[in-house]
Coordinates of C-alpha atoms in Angstrom, one line a residue:
X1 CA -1.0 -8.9 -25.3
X2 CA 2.7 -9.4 -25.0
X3 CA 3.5 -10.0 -21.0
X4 CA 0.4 -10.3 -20.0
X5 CA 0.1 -13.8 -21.4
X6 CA -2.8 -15.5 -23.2
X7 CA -4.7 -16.9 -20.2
X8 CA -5.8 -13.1 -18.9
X9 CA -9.4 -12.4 -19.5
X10 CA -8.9 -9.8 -22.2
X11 CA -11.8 -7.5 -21.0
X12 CA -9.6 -6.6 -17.7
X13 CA -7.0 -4.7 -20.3
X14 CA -9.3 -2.4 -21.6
X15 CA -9.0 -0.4 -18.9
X16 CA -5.8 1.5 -17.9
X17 CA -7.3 1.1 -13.7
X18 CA -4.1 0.4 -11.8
X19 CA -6.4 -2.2 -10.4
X20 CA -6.6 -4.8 -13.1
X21 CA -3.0 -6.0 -12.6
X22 CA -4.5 -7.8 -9.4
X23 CA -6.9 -9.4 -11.6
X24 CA -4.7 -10.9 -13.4
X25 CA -2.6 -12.5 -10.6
X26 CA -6.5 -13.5 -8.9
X27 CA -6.9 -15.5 -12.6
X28 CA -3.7 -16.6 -12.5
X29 CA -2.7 -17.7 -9.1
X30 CA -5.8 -17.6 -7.1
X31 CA -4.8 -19.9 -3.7
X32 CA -1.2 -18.0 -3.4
X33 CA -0.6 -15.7 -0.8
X34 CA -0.6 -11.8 -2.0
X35 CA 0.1 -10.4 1.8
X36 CA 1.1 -12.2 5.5
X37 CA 1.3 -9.6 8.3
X38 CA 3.3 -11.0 10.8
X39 CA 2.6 -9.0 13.6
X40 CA -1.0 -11.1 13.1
X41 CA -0.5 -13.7 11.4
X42 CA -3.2 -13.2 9.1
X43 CA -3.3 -13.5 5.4
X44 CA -4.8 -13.3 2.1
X45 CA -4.3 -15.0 -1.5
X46 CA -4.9 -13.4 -4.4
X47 CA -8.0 -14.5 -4.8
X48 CA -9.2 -13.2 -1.5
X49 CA -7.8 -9.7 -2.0
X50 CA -9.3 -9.3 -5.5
X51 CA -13.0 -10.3 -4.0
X52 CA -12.5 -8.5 -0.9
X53 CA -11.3 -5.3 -2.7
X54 CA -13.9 -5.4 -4.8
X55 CA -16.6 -6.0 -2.1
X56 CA -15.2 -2.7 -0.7
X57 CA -15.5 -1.0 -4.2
X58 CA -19.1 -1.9 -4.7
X59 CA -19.7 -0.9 -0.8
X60 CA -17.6 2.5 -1.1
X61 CA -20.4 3.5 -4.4
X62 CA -23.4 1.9 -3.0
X63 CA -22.8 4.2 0.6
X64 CA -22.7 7.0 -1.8
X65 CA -19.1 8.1 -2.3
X66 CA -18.5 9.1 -6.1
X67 CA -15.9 8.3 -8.6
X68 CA -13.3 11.2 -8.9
X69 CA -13.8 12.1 -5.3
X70 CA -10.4 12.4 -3.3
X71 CA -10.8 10.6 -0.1
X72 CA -8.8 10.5 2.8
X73 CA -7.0 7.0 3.6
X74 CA -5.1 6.8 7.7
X75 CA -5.3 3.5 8.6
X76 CA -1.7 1.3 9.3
X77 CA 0.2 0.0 6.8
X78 CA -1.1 -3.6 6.6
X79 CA -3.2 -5.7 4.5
X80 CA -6.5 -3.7 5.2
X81 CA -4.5 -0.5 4.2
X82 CA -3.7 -2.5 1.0
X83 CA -7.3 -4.6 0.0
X84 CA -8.9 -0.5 1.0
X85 CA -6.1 1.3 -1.8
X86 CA -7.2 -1.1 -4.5
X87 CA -10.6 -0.8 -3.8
X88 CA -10.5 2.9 -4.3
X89 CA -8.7 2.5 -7.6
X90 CA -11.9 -0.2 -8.3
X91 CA -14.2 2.4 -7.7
X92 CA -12.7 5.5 -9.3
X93 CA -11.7 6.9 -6.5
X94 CA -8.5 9.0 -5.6
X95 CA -6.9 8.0 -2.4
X96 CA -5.1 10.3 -0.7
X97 CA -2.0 8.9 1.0
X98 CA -0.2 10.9 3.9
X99 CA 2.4 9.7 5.9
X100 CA 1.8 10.3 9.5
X101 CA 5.7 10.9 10.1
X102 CA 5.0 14.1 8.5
X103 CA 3.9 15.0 12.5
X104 CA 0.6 15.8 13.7
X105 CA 0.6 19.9 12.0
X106 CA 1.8 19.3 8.8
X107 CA -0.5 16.4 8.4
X108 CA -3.3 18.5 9.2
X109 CA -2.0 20.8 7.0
X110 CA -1.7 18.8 4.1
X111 CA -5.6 17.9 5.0
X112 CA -6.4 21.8 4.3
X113 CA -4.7 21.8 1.3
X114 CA -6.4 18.8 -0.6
X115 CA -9.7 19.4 0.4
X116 CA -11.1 15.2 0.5
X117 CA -14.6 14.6 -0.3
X118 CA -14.1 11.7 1.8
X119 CA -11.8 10.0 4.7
X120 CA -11.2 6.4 5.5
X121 CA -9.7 6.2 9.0
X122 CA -8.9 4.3 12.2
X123 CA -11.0 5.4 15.4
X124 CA -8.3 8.0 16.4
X125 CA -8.3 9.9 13.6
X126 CA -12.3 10.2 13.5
X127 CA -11.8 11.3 17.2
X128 CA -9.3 14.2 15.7
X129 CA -11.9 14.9 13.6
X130 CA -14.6 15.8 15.2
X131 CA -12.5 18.0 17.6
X132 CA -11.0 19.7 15.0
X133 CA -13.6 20.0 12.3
X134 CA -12.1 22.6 10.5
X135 CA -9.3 21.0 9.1
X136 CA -12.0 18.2 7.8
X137 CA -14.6 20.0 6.7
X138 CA -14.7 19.2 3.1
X139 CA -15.5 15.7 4.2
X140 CA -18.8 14.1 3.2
X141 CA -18.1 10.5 3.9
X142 CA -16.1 9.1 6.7
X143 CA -15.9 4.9 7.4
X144 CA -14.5 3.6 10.2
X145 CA -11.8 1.2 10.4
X146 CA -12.8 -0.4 13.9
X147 CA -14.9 0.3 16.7
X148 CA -17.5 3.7 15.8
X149 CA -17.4 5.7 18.6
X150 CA -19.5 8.7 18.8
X151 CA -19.7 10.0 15.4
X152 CA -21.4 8.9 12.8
X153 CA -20.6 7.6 9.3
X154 CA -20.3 3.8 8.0
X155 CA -17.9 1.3 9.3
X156 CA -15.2 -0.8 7.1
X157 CA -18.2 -3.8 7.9
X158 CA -21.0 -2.0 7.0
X159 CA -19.2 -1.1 3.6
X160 CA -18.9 -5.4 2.9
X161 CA -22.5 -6.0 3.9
X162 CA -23.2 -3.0 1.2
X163 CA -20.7 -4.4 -1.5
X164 CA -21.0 -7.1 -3.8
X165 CA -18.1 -9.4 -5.0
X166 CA -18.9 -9.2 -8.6
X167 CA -18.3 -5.7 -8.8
X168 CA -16.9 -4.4 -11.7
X169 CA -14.0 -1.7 -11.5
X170 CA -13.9 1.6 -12.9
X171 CA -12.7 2.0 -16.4
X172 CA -9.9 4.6 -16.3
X173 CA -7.6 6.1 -19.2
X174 CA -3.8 6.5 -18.9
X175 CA -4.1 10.2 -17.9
X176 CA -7.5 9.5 -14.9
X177 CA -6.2 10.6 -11.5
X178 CA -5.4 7.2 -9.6
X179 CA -3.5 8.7 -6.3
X180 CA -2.8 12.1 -4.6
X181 CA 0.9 11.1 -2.4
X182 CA 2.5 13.7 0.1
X183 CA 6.0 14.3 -0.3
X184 CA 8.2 13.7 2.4
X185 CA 8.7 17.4 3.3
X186 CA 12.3 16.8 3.4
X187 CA 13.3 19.7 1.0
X188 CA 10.6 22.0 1.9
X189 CA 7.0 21.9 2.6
X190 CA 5.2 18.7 2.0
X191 CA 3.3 19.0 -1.3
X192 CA 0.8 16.8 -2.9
X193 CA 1.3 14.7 -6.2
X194 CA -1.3 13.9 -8.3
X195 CA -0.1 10.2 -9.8
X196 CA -2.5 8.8 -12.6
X197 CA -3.2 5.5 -13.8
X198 CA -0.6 5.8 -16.6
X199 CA 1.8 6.3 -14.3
X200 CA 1.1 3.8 -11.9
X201 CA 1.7 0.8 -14.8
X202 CA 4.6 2.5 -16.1
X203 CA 6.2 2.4 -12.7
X204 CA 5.2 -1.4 -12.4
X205 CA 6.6 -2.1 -15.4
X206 CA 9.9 -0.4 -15.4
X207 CA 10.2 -2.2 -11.9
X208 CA 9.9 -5.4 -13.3
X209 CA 12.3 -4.9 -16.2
X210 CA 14.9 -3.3 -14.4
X211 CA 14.8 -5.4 -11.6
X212 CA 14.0 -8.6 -13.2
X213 CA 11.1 -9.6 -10.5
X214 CA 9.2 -12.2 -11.5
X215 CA 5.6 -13.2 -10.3
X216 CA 5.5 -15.5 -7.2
X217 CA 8.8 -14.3 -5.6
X218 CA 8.5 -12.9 -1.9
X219 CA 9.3 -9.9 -1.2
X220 CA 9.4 -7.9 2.3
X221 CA 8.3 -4.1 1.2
X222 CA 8.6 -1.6 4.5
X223 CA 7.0 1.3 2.5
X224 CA 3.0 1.2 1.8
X225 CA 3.6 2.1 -1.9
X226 CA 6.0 -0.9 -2.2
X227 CA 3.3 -2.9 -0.8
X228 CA 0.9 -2.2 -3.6
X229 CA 3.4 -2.3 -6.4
X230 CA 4.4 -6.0 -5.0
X231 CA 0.6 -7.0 -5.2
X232 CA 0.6 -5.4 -9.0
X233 CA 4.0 -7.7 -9.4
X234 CA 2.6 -11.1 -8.3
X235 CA 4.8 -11.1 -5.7
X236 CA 3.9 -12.7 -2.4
X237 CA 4.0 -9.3 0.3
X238 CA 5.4 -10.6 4.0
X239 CA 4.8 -7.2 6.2
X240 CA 7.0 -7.0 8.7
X241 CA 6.1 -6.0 12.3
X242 CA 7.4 -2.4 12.4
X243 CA 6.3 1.1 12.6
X244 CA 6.5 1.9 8.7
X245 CA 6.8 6.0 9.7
X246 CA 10.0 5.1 12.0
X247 CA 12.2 3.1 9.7
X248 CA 15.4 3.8 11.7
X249 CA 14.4 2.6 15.0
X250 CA 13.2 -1.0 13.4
X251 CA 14.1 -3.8 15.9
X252 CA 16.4 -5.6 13.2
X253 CA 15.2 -9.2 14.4
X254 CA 11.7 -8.2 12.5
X255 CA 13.0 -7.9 9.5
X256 CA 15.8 -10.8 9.8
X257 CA 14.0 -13.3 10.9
X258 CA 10.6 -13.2 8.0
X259 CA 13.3 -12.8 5.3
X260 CA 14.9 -16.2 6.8
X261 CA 11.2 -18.0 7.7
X262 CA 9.9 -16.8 4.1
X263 CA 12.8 -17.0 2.2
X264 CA 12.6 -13.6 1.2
X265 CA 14.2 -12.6 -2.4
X266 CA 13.3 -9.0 -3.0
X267 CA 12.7 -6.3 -0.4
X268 CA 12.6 -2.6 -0.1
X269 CA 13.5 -0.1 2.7
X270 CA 15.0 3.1 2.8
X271 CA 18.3 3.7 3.7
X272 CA 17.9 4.3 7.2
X273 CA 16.3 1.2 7.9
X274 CA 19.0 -0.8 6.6
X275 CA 21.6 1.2 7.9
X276 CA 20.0 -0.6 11.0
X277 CA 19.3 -4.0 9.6
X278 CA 23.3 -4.2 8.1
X279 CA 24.7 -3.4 11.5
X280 CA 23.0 -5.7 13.7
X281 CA 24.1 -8.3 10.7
X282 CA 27.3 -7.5 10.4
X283 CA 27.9 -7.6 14.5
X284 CA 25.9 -10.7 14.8
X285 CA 27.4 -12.1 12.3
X286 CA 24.0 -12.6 10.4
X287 CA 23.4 -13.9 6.6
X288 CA 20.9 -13.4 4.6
X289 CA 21.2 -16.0 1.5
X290 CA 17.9 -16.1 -0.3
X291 CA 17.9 -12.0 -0.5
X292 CA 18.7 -11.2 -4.0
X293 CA 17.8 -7.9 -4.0
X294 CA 17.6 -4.6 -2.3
X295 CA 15.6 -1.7 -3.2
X296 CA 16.5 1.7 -1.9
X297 CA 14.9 5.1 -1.8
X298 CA 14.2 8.1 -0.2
X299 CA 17.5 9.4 0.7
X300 CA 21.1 9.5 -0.2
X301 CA 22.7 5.8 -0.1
X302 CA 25.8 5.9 1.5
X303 CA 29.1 4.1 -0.2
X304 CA 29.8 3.0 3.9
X305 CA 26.3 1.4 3.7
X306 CA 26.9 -0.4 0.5
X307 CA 30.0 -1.5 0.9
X308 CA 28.2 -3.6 4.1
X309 CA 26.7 -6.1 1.8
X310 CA 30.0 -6.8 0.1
X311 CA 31.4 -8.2 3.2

């Protein structure tokens, strides 16, 4: 068993599913927080995200989406964005993540080119859709993440009336699809990865090594992804009130002031967003002691930008 320690129910590890690394922190430290969005306020423990994802899992099969299908996820980054990712990894599913920073035509293109089965989505989106049904017509379920309008389709509460707490997730295999992610089209077009479950726990687990991150820490992730790996990590997720497509323009008092009301160790953020953040600190005059660690990707760090957080 090694890491995983003794107390873990051994019948969640014989399954490669991204998804049972939430299980174990749901065992382990059921009443902790796993996610605080500040802009709300609201949270969830562990315990509350494992159910609730798996309410969602039983909901997303019983409204008839199938395992292997590639669906659509644009909702914000936040703790629904979150409890909905694991739940597709619960049910077999293959969320498809695109960031809409990409801009509204190559988001649409990288639409055509995946082809989903299905599409989980804010109002707006839906609204898109049915103006544009082209671009969407490989789509064969569609939920609602808020008020229904006129189109049809479940609704993220008619999935939990459907869904059962007990549910139990999808066995997967180190090489089952887990996650199609869109490249940042930075370098050229933006292009779809296919990430699988073996992949997935690799990555957790070289982050933890490398990094030294230990469960129950608190970390501030401004990147979706690093939102999910935190909740694989046992870390306690503070999302800070920012537009997560928009790093540069972050109003630096949303990040300061959760890392100093949480006592934030860990956080990452790409290079623009500090940029920002280590400014405003520096010119302020602004510390940030319980911060430990910085995590940065995405883009070239500069030696300027470093060299900040030696002063």
């Amino acid at each position: 068993i090694g890491k995983d320690g003794p107390q873990f129910n051994l019948t969640k590890l014989e399954t490669c599913n991204i998804a049972a690394r939430l299980a174990r922190w749901a065992q382990e430290m059921p009443d902790t927080s796993a996610m605080i969005e500040m802009r709300s306020g609201f949270r969830r423990t562990f315990n509350e995200l494992e159910r609730e994802s798996n309410r969602l899992a039983s909901g997303m099969i019983q409204s008839g989406m199938q395992p292997g299908e590639r669906v659509l996820l644009m909702v914000p980054y936040g703790i629904d964005f979150v409890t909905l990712t694991f739940a597709m990894f619960k049910a077999g599913l293959i969320p498809v993540l695109i960031d809409p920073g990409l801009g509204k035509k190559n988001v649409l293109k990288c639409i055509q080119q995946v082809q989903p089965q299905g599409m989980i989505a804010i109002p707006l989106v839906h609204a898109i859709k049915k103006f544009l049904p082209g671009t969407f017509k490989s789509i064969q379920h569609s939920v609602t993440v808020g008020k229904r309008w006129f189109w049809g389709g479940n609704t993220l509460n008619k999935l939990r009336d459907l869904g059962k707490a007990d549910f139990e997730m999808a066995a997967m295999k180190e090489d089952h699809p887990a996650a199609i992610l869109f490249t940042s089209g930075s370098t050229g077009p933006a292009k779809g990865v296919l990430y699988n479950h073996g992949i997935f726990n690799h990555q957790v687990r070289i982050l933890q090594e490398q990094f030294d991150i230990q469960s129950g820490e608190i970390d501030l992730p401004t990147f979706p992804l690093f939102g999910l790996f935190g909740s694989g990590l046992g870390m306690t997720s503070i999302i800070p009130d920012m537009d997560a497509t928009q790093p540069a323009r972050v109003d630096p008092q949303n990040i300061i002031r959760p890392i100093n009301e949480y006592k934030i160790t860990s956080s990452f953020g790409s290079p623009a967003l500090w940029d920002t953040v280590s400014k405003y600190c520096l010119e302020k005059n602004i510390q940030l002691p319980s911060l430990k660690r910085i995590i940065m990707a995405g883009a070239p760090v500069s030696g300027e930008l470093l060299q900040r957080f030696e002063t």
